[in-house]
């Protein structure tokens, strides 16, 4: 079963990465089309204010429930777990109403020509979050039973329809861009909810052995149970909520500071957010699906608070290998982004938004983001592991540490942004990530202390790939100074050659890793079978 779990988790990572690449390509192309038509004020309103409202509502109402209900799914009492996950709906309604009024009555009003669109956008975003919370039960089942293809298909449909609605509306009427954004959000949310329920309605028409759900009614809450909810998971949800509330504050801290304090105007927020979306693109493409799948995998194998020496040795051997290589790959990826990002930030901004975006300010911001990627790479894996294996007492200690860190982060963000503008947010993020990494590494060191496994060595990349990236950094910097103004294509081709060289070096140095991946995904067997045929 554990081998099947690891294979499915690796498959889930692969699907997640492919999905993120497709989604980001679609988003990149659509944004490149509309950036020249939308005013910076409208851009700041949509990408900062409204998306911050959405992420806050969804986080408070569901994120801790999602994490806790994925703990040890093999032993779930599913009716109680389904009841627990449905608590997200009333929480979502309450939070949506409260934050909707906060966003409208307590934050700085947008320009007059955007005021009516802003009001509509706030309530459509709140209603969309409430509707989305109604599909938490089928989404939990899809995650727990590894319906990986379903999740990919529905997310693609969600993003695709949202883009197909938003793009033509904006191009036809740029002055109503916030209305277009709201309409696209509503269509995408309805598609996602109907997609999950529609799939499982069809799936459950045929009985499936070992699947604990018999009809779509089983996804709805039941009130005829002796015990209404799963109490241990409810307490775990509360513990995780405190941890993740701080994480949300740290992750979205710059947006909260921008929105509440007003240190940047809506126009400046629009420019910063555009560059930020590009700078954090690698994190969304790779790190998030890897982090989610690793959390699910580790949560099934570890028992909270127990030393690895007391757990199944075969399971721990497999888990330590995955942790080692996950950290090795993400660190190398972060270093790669740093090595090439410095020389290609200006070119990417030029291709994305034209000369108006590829200014010195935008280039400096994007180069700084490339440094943040390395911190994000390490933090994602270490936090996912820590949250899946910490005891309740350790989670409480971690919560306390994160609260102190949040306060320090917000103060530092405000101070640095006041002095340095948007660059201050990025520098504050680096400090924030470095501290969070230290907290997680402390837990991991104590957990593995005295055991024969040393997954923390995965943080040290091999000497060959480090040398290859250092050489690539020097070559591409020289190429930018020589060719960027006169021949951007030559500069791009030089970077492509250096990139292929670095990938080849990594493949050569990490042969064992790729053999393991091929074996777990069955690629080597399929290849051998095709060769025999």
Short mmCIF file of C-alpha atoms in Angstrom, two decimals:
data_model
loop_
_atom_site.label_atom_id
_atom_site.label_comp_id
_atom_site.label_asym_id
_atom_site.label_seq_id
_atom_site.Cartn_x
_atom_site.Cartn_y
_atom_site.Cartn_z
CA UNK A 1 0.00 0.00 0.00
CA UNK A 2 2.85 2.39 0.88
CA UNK A 3 4.50 1.73 -2.49
CA UNK A 4 1.19 2.53 -4.19
CA UNK A 5 0.92 5.66 -2.04
CA UNK A 6 4.38 6.88 -3.05
CA UNK A 7 3.71 6.14 -6.72
CA UNK A 8 0.41 8.01 -6.57
CA UNK A 9 2.04 10.91 -4.73
CA UNK A 10 4.77 11.19 -7.38
CA UNK A 11 2.07 10.99 -10.04
CA UNK A 12 0.15 13.71 -8.23
CA UNK A 13 3.26 15.92 -8.22
CA UNK A 14 3.74 15.31 -11.95
CA UNK A 15 0.12 16.12 -12.75
CA UNK A 16 0.25 19.16 -10.49
CA UNK A 17 3.34 20.53 -12.19
CA UNK A 18 1.90 19.95 -15.67
CA UNK A 19 -1.34 21.61 -14.59
CA UNK A 20 0.49 24.61 -13.16
CA UNK A 21 2.57 25.01 -16.32
CA UNK A 22 -0.53 24.96 -18.55
CA UNK A 23 -2.42 27.31 -16.24
CA UNK A 24 0.44 29.77 -16.02
CA UNK A 25 1.00 29.72 -19.77
CA UNK A 26 -2.69 30.54 -20.26
CA UNK A 27 -2.54 33.27 -17.61
CA UNK A 28 0.74 34.63 -18.99
CA UNK A 29 -0.65 34.93 -22.51
CA UNK A 30 -3.96 36.45 -21.41
CA UNK A 31 -2.20 38.98 -19.14
CA UNK A 32 0.20 39.89 -21.93
CA UNK A 33 -2.84 40.66 -24.09
CA UNK A 34 -4.75 42.79 -21.58
CA UNK A 35 -1.90 44.62 -19.80
CA UNK A 36 -1.81 47.17 -22.61
CA UNK A 37 -5.54 47.88 -22.25
CA UNK A 38 -6.17 47.90 -18.47
CA UNK A 39 -5.32 50.96 -16.39
CA UNK A 40 -2.79 50.44 -13.56
CA UNK A 41 -5.48 51.44 -11.03
CA UNK A 42 -7.82 48.68 -12.23
CA UNK A 43 -4.92 46.23 -12.26
CA UNK A 44 -4.08 47.02 -8.62
CA UNK A 45 -7.75 46.74 -7.67
CA UNK A 46 -8.16 43.30 -9.25
CA UNK A 47 -4.80 41.69 -8.56
CA UNK A 48 -4.29 43.04 -5.05
CA UNK A 49 -7.58 44.07 -3.41
CA UNK A 50 -10.03 41.52 -4.84
CA UNK A 51 -7.64 38.55 -4.98
CA UNK A 52 -6.55 39.29 -1.39
CA UNK A 53 -10.21 39.23 -0.35
CA UNK A 54 -10.66 35.86 -2.07
CA UNK A 55 -7.53 34.29 -0.59
CA UNK A 56 -8.39 35.52 2.92
CA UNK A 57 -11.96 34.15 2.85
CA UNK A 58 -10.89 30.81 1.41
CA UNK A 59 -8.01 30.47 3.80
CA UNK A 60 -9.98 31.20 6.97
CA UNK A 61 -12.94 29.03 5.98
CA UNK A 62 -11.26 25.92 4.59
CA UNK A 63 -7.46 25.59 4.63
CA UNK A 64 -7.04 24.05 8.10
CA UNK A 65 -9.96 21.68 7.42
CA UNK A 66 -8.31 20.50 4.21
CA UNK A 67 -5.04 19.74 5.97
CA UNK A 68 -6.48 18.00 9.02
CA UNK A 69 -8.89 15.76 7.10
CA UNK A 70 -6.02 14.36 5.03
CA UNK A 71 -4.34 12.90 8.13
CA UNK A 72 -4.34 9.07 8.05
CA UNK A 73 -7.24 8.74 5.60
CA UNK A 74 -7.09 4.92 5.76
CA UNK A 75 -8.68 4.98 9.24
CA UNK A 76 -11.29 7.71 8.69
CA UNK A 77 -14.83 7.48 10.00
CA UNK A 78 -16.10 9.13 6.83
CA UNK A 79 -19.58 10.32 7.94
CA UNK A 80 -17.98 12.23 10.82
CA UNK A 81 -15.24 13.63 8.57
CA UNK A 82 -17.82 14.78 6.00
CA UNK A 83 -19.75 16.56 8.76
CA UNK A 84 -16.53 18.26 9.85
CA UNK A 85 -15.63 19.46 6.36
CA UNK A 86 -19.12 20.98 5.89
CA UNK A 87 -18.43 23.40 8.75
CA UNK A 88 -16.52 25.36 6.11
CA UNK A 89 -19.84 26.58 4.61
CA UNK A 90 -21.22 28.59 7.57
CA UNK A 91 -17.71 29.86 8.32
CA UNK A 92 -17.39 30.99 4.72
CA UNK A 93 -20.74 32.84 4.86
CA UNK A 94 -19.80 34.63 8.09
CA UNK A 95 -16.30 35.59 6.96
CA UNK A 96 -17.53 36.72 3.53
CA UNK A 97 -20.09 39.11 5.02
CA UNK A 98 -17.65 40.55 7.59
CA UNK A 99 -14.73 40.99 5.19
CA UNK A 100 -17.01 42.30 2.45
CA UNK A 101 -17.99 45.22 4.70
CA UNK A 102 -14.36 45.71 5.79
CA UNK A 103 -13.21 45.91 2.17
CA UNK A 104 -15.96 48.40 1.28
CA UNK A 105 -16.20 50.57 4.40
CA UNK A 106 -12.77 50.54 6.05
CA UNK A 107 -10.25 50.49 3.20
CA UNK A 108 -9.29 53.45 1.04
CA UNK A 109 -11.87 54.03 -1.69
CA UNK A 110 -10.77 53.46 -5.31
CA UNK A 111 -10.98 56.23 -7.94
CA UNK A 112 -14.59 57.38 -8.66
CA UNK A 113 -14.70 55.76 -12.12
CA UNK A 114 -14.01 52.36 -10.53
CA UNK A 115 -16.19 52.72 -7.42
CA UNK A 116 -19.34 50.93 -8.66
CA UNK A 117 -17.29 48.15 -10.28
CA UNK A 118 -15.38 47.70 -7.04
CA UNK A 119 -18.57 47.24 -5.00
CA UNK A 120 -19.83 44.62 -7.46
CA UNK A 121 -16.44 42.92 -7.48
CA UNK A 122 -16.29 42.62 -3.67
CA UNK A 123 -19.71 40.94 -3.37
CA UNK A 124 -19.22 38.68 -6.40
CA UNK A 125 -15.89 37.54 -4.96
CA UNK A 126 -17.50 36.87 -1.56
CA UNK A 127 -20.40 34.95 -3.13
CA UNK A 128 -17.99 32.90 -5.25
CA UNK A 129 -16.07 31.87 -2.13
CA UNK A 130 -19.31 30.74 -0.45
CA UNK A 131 -20.31 28.71 -3.51
CA UNK A 132 -16.83 27.17 -3.74
CA UNK A 133 -17.01 26.02 -0.11
CA UNK A 134 -19.95 23.74 -1.01
CA UNK A 135 -17.66 21.41 -2.98
CA UNK A 136 -15.15 20.79 -0.18
CA UNK A 137 -16.54 17.29 0.49
CA UNK A 138 -16.07 15.88 -3.04
CA UNK A 139 -12.74 17.70 -3.31
CA UNK A 140 -11.58 16.06 -0.05
CA UNK A 141 -12.58 12.65 -1.41
CA UNK A 142 -10.73 13.36 -4.65
CA UNK A 143 -7.59 14.22 -2.68
CA UNK A 144 -7.87 11.32 -0.23
CA UNK A 145 -8.46 8.67 -2.91
CA UNK A 146 -6.00 10.22 -5.39
CA UNK A 147 -8.36 11.15 -8.24
CA UNK A 148 -5.41 12.98 -9.76
CA UNK A 149 -6.68 13.21 -13.33
CA UNK A 150 -10.04 14.56 -12.15
CA UNK A 151 -8.38 17.40 -10.24
CA UNK A 152 -6.21 18.31 -13.21
CA UNK A 153 -9.13 18.23 -15.67
CA UNK A 154 -11.44 20.36 -13.51
CA UNK A 155 -8.75 22.90 -12.65
CA UNK A 156 -7.93 23.26 -16.34
CA UNK A 157 -11.61 23.70 -17.16
CA UNK A 158 -11.94 26.24 -14.36
CA UNK A 159 -8.99 28.34 -15.51
CA UNK A 160 -9.81 27.94 -19.20
CA UNK A 161 -13.41 29.14 -18.89
CA UNK A 162 -12.40 31.98 -16.61
CA UNK A 163 -9.88 33.16 -19.21
CA UNK A 164 -12.33 32.71 -22.09
CA UNK A 165 -14.86 34.92 -20.26
CA UNK A 166 -12.41 37.56 -19.03
CA UNK A 167 -10.32 38.12 -22.16
CA UNK A 168 -13.04 39.03 -24.73
CA UNK A 169 -14.95 41.16 -22.20
CA UNK A 170 -11.84 43.21 -21.41
CA UNK A 171 -10.83 43.61 -25.04
CA UNK A 172 -14.35 44.74 -25.95
CA UNK A 173 -14.70 47.14 -23.02
CA UNK A 174 -11.43 47.93 -21.20
CA UNK A 175 -13.15 50.51 -18.99
CA UNK A 176 -15.28 47.72 -17.44
CA UNK A 177 -12.32 45.44 -16.66
CA UNK A 178 -13.31 44.89 -13.00
CA UNK A 179 -16.83 43.81 -14.07
CA UNK A 180 -15.21 41.39 -16.54
CA UNK A 181 -12.98 40.06 -13.77
CA UNK A 182 -16.01 39.49 -11.51
CA UNK A 183 -18.00 37.70 -14.24
CA UNK A 184 -15.06 35.43 -15.05
CA UNK A 185 -14.63 34.57 -11.36
CA UNK A 186 -18.31 33.61 -10.98
CA UNK A 187 -18.31 31.41 -14.10
CA UNK A 188 -15.09 29.65 -13.05
CA UNK A 189 -16.38 28.89 -9.54
CA UNK A 190 -19.72 27.49 -10.75
CA UNK A 191 -17.88 25.29 -13.26
CA UNK A 192 -15.62 23.87 -10.55
CA UNK A 193 -18.47 23.03 -8.16
CA UNK A 194 -20.72 21.49 -10.82
CA UNK A 195 -17.76 19.57 -12.22
CA UNK A 196 -16.95 17.82 -8.92
CA UNK A 197 -20.55 16.91 -8.10
CA UNK A 198 -21.29 15.91 -11.69
CA UNK A 199 -18.30 13.59 -11.86
CA UNK A 200 -19.04 11.79 -8.59
CA UNK A 201 -22.75 11.52 -9.44
CA UNK A 202 -21.74 9.64 -12.58
CA UNK A 203 -18.95 7.69 -10.82
CA UNK A 204 -21.23 6.42 -8.04
CA UNK A 205 -23.85 5.04 -10.41
CA UNK A 206 -21.58 1.97 -10.55
CA UNK A 207 -20.58 0.28 -7.23
CA UNK A 208 -16.85 0.36 -6.47
CA UNK A 209 -15.32 -2.14 -4.06
CA UNK A 210 -13.53 -0.54 -1.12
CA UNK A 211 -14.89 2.94 -1.88
CA UNK A 212 -16.80 4.12 1.24
CA UNK A 213 -19.32 6.28 -0.64
CA UNK A 214 -22.41 4.78 -2.28
CA UNK A 215 -24.31 7.84 -3.51
CA UNK A 216 -23.96 11.59 -3.85
CA UNK A 217 -26.00 11.87 -0.62
CA UNK A 218 -22.95 10.57 1.27
CA UNK A 219 -21.15 13.81 0.43
CA UNK A 220 -23.74 15.81 2.39
CA UNK A 221 -23.77 16.24 6.20
CA UNK A 222 -25.73 13.80 8.36
CA UNK A 223 -27.44 14.80 11.61
CA UNK A 224 -28.62 11.34 12.71
CA UNK A 225 -25.21 10.28 14.06
CA UNK A 226 -24.50 9.59 17.73
CA UNK A 227 -21.36 11.71 17.55
CA UNK A 228 -21.76 14.62 15.16
CA UNK A 229 -18.15 15.35 14.18
CA UNK A 230 -14.74 13.70 14.42
CA UNK A 231 -13.44 15.37 17.60
CA UNK A 232 -9.71 14.51 17.32
CA UNK A 233 -9.66 15.93 13.79
CA UNK A 234 -11.59 18.98 14.99
CA UNK A 235 -8.88 19.69 17.58
CA UNK A 236 -6.19 19.09 14.97
CA UNK A 237 -8.02 21.52 12.67
CA UNK A 238 -7.86 24.20 15.35
CA UNK A 239 -4.13 23.58 15.92
CA UNK A 240 -3.42 23.71 12.20
CA UNK A 241 -5.58 26.82 11.81
CA UNK A 242 -3.42 28.74 14.28
CA UNK A 243 -0.28 27.61 12.45
CA UNK A 244 -1.66 28.40 9.02
CA UNK A 245 -3.23 31.72 10.04
CA UNK A 246 0.26 32.96 10.75
CA UNK A 247 1.52 31.39 7.52
CA UNK A 248 -1.24 33.20 5.59
CA UNK A 249 -0.27 36.47 7.23
CA UNK A 250 3.36 35.90 6.30
CA UNK A 251 2.58 34.72 2.76
CA UNK A 252 0.19 37.57 1.96
CA UNK A 253 1.80 40.07 4.31
CA UNK A 254 2.87 42.45 1.57
CA UNK A 255 -0.66 42.61 0.16
CA UNK A 256 -2.11 43.27 3.62
CA UNK A 257 0.41 46.03 4.23
CA UNK A 258 -0.27 47.55 0.79
CA UNK A 259 -4.04 47.34 1.21
CA UNK A 260 -4.34 48.53 4.81
CA UNK A 261 -1.48 51.02 5.21
CA UNK A 262 -1.57 52.63 1.77
CA UNK A 263 2.24 52.85 1.49
CA UNK A 264 1.83 52.21 -2.23
CA UNK A 265 -0.84 53.77 -4.46
CA UNK A 266 -3.19 51.56 -6.50
CA UNK A 267 -1.07 52.28 -9.58
CA UNK A 268 2.15 51.26 -7.78
CA UNK A 269 0.37 48.18 -6.42
CA UNK A 270 -0.61 47.21 -9.98
CA UNK A 271 2.99 47.44 -11.23
CA UNK A 272 4.38 45.64 -8.17
CA UNK A 273 1.81 42.84 -8.44
CA UNK A 274 2.53 42.33 -12.16
CA UNK A 275 6.24 41.93 -11.46
CA UNK A 276 5.46 39.82 -8.37
CA UNK A 277 3.32 37.43 -10.46
CA UNK A 278 6.26 36.88 -12.79
CA UNK A 279 8.78 36.61 -9.97
CA UNK A 280 6.81 34.00 -8.04
CA UNK A 281 5.86 32.04 -11.17
CA UNK A 282 8.40 29.23 -10.49
CA UNK A 283 7.05 28.85 -6.96
CA UNK A 284 3.49 28.40 -8.21
CA UNK A 285 4.56 26.11 -11.05
CA UNK A 286 6.62 23.67 -9.01
CA UNK A 287 6.74 24.25 -5.29
CA UNK A 288 3.02 24.28 -4.48
CA UNK A 289 2.13 20.90 -6.07
CA UNK A 290 5.28 19.36 -4.59
CA UNK A 291 4.49 20.78 -1.14
CA UNK A 292 0.86 19.57 -1.19
CA UNK A 293 1.74 16.06 -2.35
CA UNK A 294 4.62 15.75 0.13
CA UNK A 295 2.35 16.83 2.98
CA UNK A 296 -0.21 14.17 2.03
CA UNK A 297 2.47 11.48 1.72
CA UNK A 298 4.24 12.26 5.00
CA UNK A 299 0.92 12.62 6.87
CA UNK A 300 0.11 8.98 6.04
CA UNK A 301 3.47 7.56 7.20
CA UNK A 302 4.34 9.60 10.30
CA UNK A 303 2.59 9.52 13.65
CA UNK A 304 2.63 12.95 15.19
CA UNK A 305 5.21 13.45 17.92
CA UNK A 306 7.01 10.08 17.56
CA UNK A 307 10.70 9.71 16.76
CA UNK A 308 11.50 8.02 13.45
CA UNK A 309 13.35 5.24 15.30
CA UNK A 310 10.00 4.04 16.71
CA UNK A 311 8.23 3.90 13.34
CA UNK A 312 8.29 1.29 10.57
CA UNK A 313 11.85 1.18 9.21
CA UNK A 314 10.86 0.49 5.61
CA UNK A 315 8.43 3.39 5.65
CA UNK A 316 11.02 5.72 7.17
CA UNK A 317 13.65 4.64 4.62
CA UNK A 318 11.27 5.52 1.80
CA UNK A 319 10.18 8.77 3.44
CA UNK A 320 13.73 9.94 4.15
CA UNK A 321 14.73 9.31 0.53
CA UNK A 322 11.75 11.32 -0.74
CA UNK A 323 12.52 14.16 1.68
CA UNK A 324 16.21 14.16 0.70
CA UNK A 325 15.55 14.29 -3.04
CA UNK A 326 12.64 16.72 -2.75
CA UNK A 327 14.89 19.20 -0.97
CA UNK A 328 17.77 18.53 -3.37
CA UNK A 329 15.60 19.20 -6.45
CA UNK A 330 13.91 22.32 -5.11
CA UNK A 331 17.23 23.83 -3.95
CA UNK A 332 18.81 23.21 -7.36
CA UNK A 333 15.76 24.74 -9.03
CA UNK A 334 16.01 27.81 -6.79
CA UNK A 335 19.69 28.22 -7.62
CA UNK A 336 18.90 27.84 -11.32
CA UNK A 337 16.33 30.64 -11.16
CA UNK A 338 18.90 32.84 -9.45
CA UNK A 339 21.60 32.01 -12.00
CA UNK A 340 19.47 32.79 -15.06
CA UNK A 341 16.95 35.23 -13.60
CA UNK A 342 19.44 38.03 -13.12
CA UNK A 343 20.29 38.13 -16.83
CA UNK A 344 16.80 37.53 -18.24
CA UNK A 345 14.56 39.61 -15.96
CA UNK A 346 14.57 42.61 -18.28
CA UNK A 347 13.89 40.45 -21.34
CA UNK A 348 10.95 38.72 -19.64
CA UNK A 349 9.42 42.05 -18.61
CA UNK A 350 9.88 43.38 -22.15
CA UNK A 351 8.10 40.37 -23.65
CA UNK A 352 5.37 40.48 -21.02
CA UNK A 353 4.42 44.14 -20.90
CA UNK A 354 6.59 46.05 -23.36
CA UNK A 355 8.99 48.92 -22.71
CA UNK A 356 6.70 50.46 -20.05
CA UNK A 357 7.21 47.44 -17.81
CA UNK A 358 10.89 46.70 -18.62
CA UNK A 359 12.13 49.74 -16.69
CA UNK A 360 15.02 49.80 -14.25
CA UNK A 361 12.54 49.63 -11.34
CA UNK A 362 10.74 46.60 -12.74
CA UNK A 363 14.02 44.84 -13.56
CA UNK A 364 15.41 45.37 -10.04
CA UNK A 365 12.19 44.02 -8.50
CA UNK A 366 12.18 40.91 -10.68
CA UNK A 367 15.88 40.21 -10.02
CA UNK A 368 15.20 40.47 -6.30
CA UNK A 369 12.32 38.00 -6.69
CA UNK A 370 14.75 35.49 -8.17
CA UNK A 371 16.57 35.47 -4.83
CA UNK A 372 13.32 34.89 -2.94
CA UNK A 373 12.71 31.74 -5.03
CA UNK A 374 15.57 29.92 -3.30
CA UNK A 375 14.08 30.70 0.13
CA UNK A 376 10.62 29.62 -1.08
CA UNK A 377 12.07 26.37 -2.42
CA UNK A 378 13.49 25.34 0.93
CA UNK A 379 10.64 26.69 3.04
CA UNK A 380 7.88 24.88 1.12
CA UNK A 381 9.31 21.39 1.65
CA UNK A 382 10.50 21.88 5.23
CA UNK A 383 7.17 23.39 6.38
CA UNK A 384 5.14 20.68 4.63
CA UNK A 385 7.17 18.02 6.42
CA UNK A 386 7.02 19.79 9.77
CA UNK A 387 3.26 20.32 9.72
CA UNK A 388 2.66 16.67 8.80
CA UNK A 389 4.82 15.24 11.62
CA UNK A 390 4.69 17.73 14.54
CA UNK A 391 2.82 16.81 17.71
CA UNK A 392 0.12 19.13 19.06
CA UNK A 393 2.61 20.55 21.58
CA UNK A 394 5.19 21.17 18.85
CA UNK A 395 2.52 22.79 16.67
CA UNK A 396 1.65 25.10 19.58
CA UNK A 397 5.32 26.06 19.97
CA UNK A 398 5.55 26.61 16.23
CA UNK A 399 2.40 28.76 16.34
CA UNK A 400 3.88 30.92 19.07
CA UNK A 401 7.10 31.38 17.09
CA UNK A 402 5.17 32.28 13.96
CA UNK A 403 3.06 34.86 15.80
CA UNK A 404 6.19 36.67 16.92
CA UNK A 405 7.60 36.36 13.42
CA UNK A 406 4.41 37.77 11.89
CA UNK A 407 4.52 40.89 14.01
CA UNK A 408 8.20 41.42 13.20
CA UNK A 409 7.57 40.75 9.50
CA UNK A 410 4.74 43.29 9.22
CA UNK A 411 6.78 45.95 11.01
CA UNK A 412 9.85 45.29 8.85
CA UNK A 413 7.71 45.23 5.68
CA UNK A 414 6.17 48.59 6.47
CA UNK A 415 9.53 50.16 7.38
CA UNK A 416 11.44 48.81 4.37
CA UNK A 417 8.62 49.64 1.95
CA UNK A 418 8.46 53.19 3.32
CA UNK A 419 12.21 53.51 2.63
CA UNK A 420 12.67 51.41 -0.52
CA UNK A 421 9.23 51.07 -2.12
CA UNK A 422 8.31 47.66 -3.56
CA UNK A 423 11.85 46.32 -3.05
CA UNK A 424 11.28 46.57 0.71
CA UNK A 425 8.56 43.90 0.53
CA UNK A 426 10.94 41.50 -1.18
CA UNK A 427 13.75 42.04 1.33
CA UNK A 428 11.30 41.57 4.21
CA UNK A 429 10.14 38.32 2.57
CA UNK A 430 13.70 37.02 2.49
CA UNK A 431 14.08 37.67 6.23
CA UNK A 432 10.70 36.06 6.87
CA UNK A 433 11.47 32.91 4.85
CA UNK A 434 14.93 32.51 6.39
CA UNK A 435 13.47 32.55 9.90
CA UNK A 436 10.70 30.07 9.04
CA UNK A 437 13.25 27.73 7.48
CA UNK A 438 15.34 27.81 10.66
CA UNK A 439 12.28 26.86 12.77
CA UNK A 440 11.44 23.91 10.49
CA UNK A 441 15.04 22.72 10.26
CA UNK A 442 15.31 22.73 14.06
CA UNK A 443 12.32 20.38 14.27
CA UNK A 444 13.67 18.11 11.51
CA UNK A 445 17.11 17.91 13.11
CA UNK A 446 15.60 16.90 16.46
CA UNK A 447 13.29 14.36 14.81
CA UNK A 448 16.12 12.58 12.96
CA UNK A 449 18.71 13.01 15.73
CA UNK A 450 20.24 9.63 16.54
CA UNK A 451 18.79 7.84 13.49
CA UNK A 452 20.73 6.49 10.53
CA UNK A 453 18.86 8.72 8.06
CA UNK A 454 20.13 12.21 7.21
CA UNK A 455 17.66 13.78 4.76
CA UNK A 456 18.84 17.28 5.67
CA UNK A 457 21.90 16.69 3.51
CA UNK A 458 19.53 17.18 0.58
CA UNK A 459 19.91 20.91 1.18
CA UNK A 460 23.48 20.71 -0.17
CA UNK A 461 23.49 20.49 -3.99
CA UNK A 462 26.21 18.54 -5.79
CA UNK A 463 29.45 20.33 -6.76
CA UNK A 464 29.01 19.72 -10.50
CA UNK A 465 25.62 21.44 -10.77
CA UNK A 466 26.82 24.36 -8.61
CA UNK A 467 29.82 24.83 -10.94
CA UNK A 468 27.61 24.59 -14.05
CA UNK A 469 25.21 27.23 -12.70
CA UNK A 470 28.06 29.56 -11.72
CA UNK A 471 29.53 29.34 -15.24
CA UNK A 472 26.07 29.91 -16.75
CA UNK A 473 25.58 32.98 -14.55
CA UNK A 474 28.82 34.56 -15.80
CA UNK A 475 28.14 33.74 -19.46
CA UNK A 476 24.54 35.04 -19.47
CA UNK A 477 25.52 38.25 -17.68
CA UNK A 478 28.15 38.92 -20.30
CA UNK A 479 25.61 38.08 -23.00
CA UNK A 480 23.08 40.58 -21.61
CA UNK A 481 25.58 43.44 -21.59
CA UNK A 482 26.69 42.58 -25.12
CA UNK A 483 23.52 41.57 -26.98
CA UNK A 484 20.37 42.72 -25.13
CA UNK A 485 19.96 46.10 -26.85
CA UNK A 486 21.06 45.00 -30.33
CA UNK A 487 20.01 41.36 -30.67
CA UNK A 488 17.71 39.93 -28.01
CA UNK A 489 17.32 36.65 -29.89
CA UNK A 490 21.06 35.90 -29.64
CA UNK A 491 20.92 36.65 -25.91
CA UNK A 492 17.98 34.25 -25.57
CA UNK A 493 19.74 31.47 -27.52
CA UNK A 494 22.87 31.75 -25.37
CA UNK A 495 20.70 31.35 -22.28
CA UNK A 496 18.96 28.31 -23.81
CA UNK A 497 22.32 26.63 -24.48
CA UNK A 498 23.51 27.32 -20.92
CA UNK A 499 20.22 26.00 -19.59
CA UNK A 500 20.50 22.74 -21.53
CA UNK A 501 24.06 22.34 -20.34
CA UNK A 502 22.99 22.79 -16.69
CA UNK A 503 20.12 20.30 -17.06
CA UNK A 504 22.49 17.72 -18.60
CA UNK A 505 24.92 18.17 -15.69
CA UNK A 506 22.10 17.70 -13.17
CA UNK A 507 20.88 14.53 -14.91
CA UNK A 508 24.45 13.19 -14.88
CA UNK A 509 25.05 14.02 -11.22
CA UNK A 510 21.68 12.73 -9.96
CA UNK A 511 21.38 9.46 -11.90
CA UNK A 512 20.06 7.61 -8.85
CA UNK A 513 17.20 10.08 -8.41
CA UNK A 514 15.94 9.66 -11.95
CA UNK A 515 16.20 5.87 -11.71
CA UNK A 516 14.01 5.97 -8.59
CA UNK A 517 11.42 8.22 -10.25
CA UNK A 518 11.27 6.04 -13.36
CA UNK A 519 10.91 2.92 -11.23
CA UNK A 520 8.09 4.37 -9.12
CA UNK A 521 6.18 5.66 -12.12
CA UNK A 522 6.73 2.41 -14.03
CA UNK A 523 8.51 4.18 -16.90
CA UNK A 524 11.42 1.75 -16.92
CA UNK A 525 9.07 -1.27 -17.13
CA UNK A 526 7.04 0.23 -19.94
CA UNK A 527 10.21 1.07 -21.84
CA UNK A 528 11.55 -2.46 -21.40
CA UNK A 529 8.22 -3.92 -22.54
CA UNK A 530 8.16 -1.73 -25.66
CA UNK A 531 11.75 -2.70 -26.41
CA UNK A 532 10.91 -6.43 -26.17
CA UNK A 533 7.93 -5.94 -28.48
#
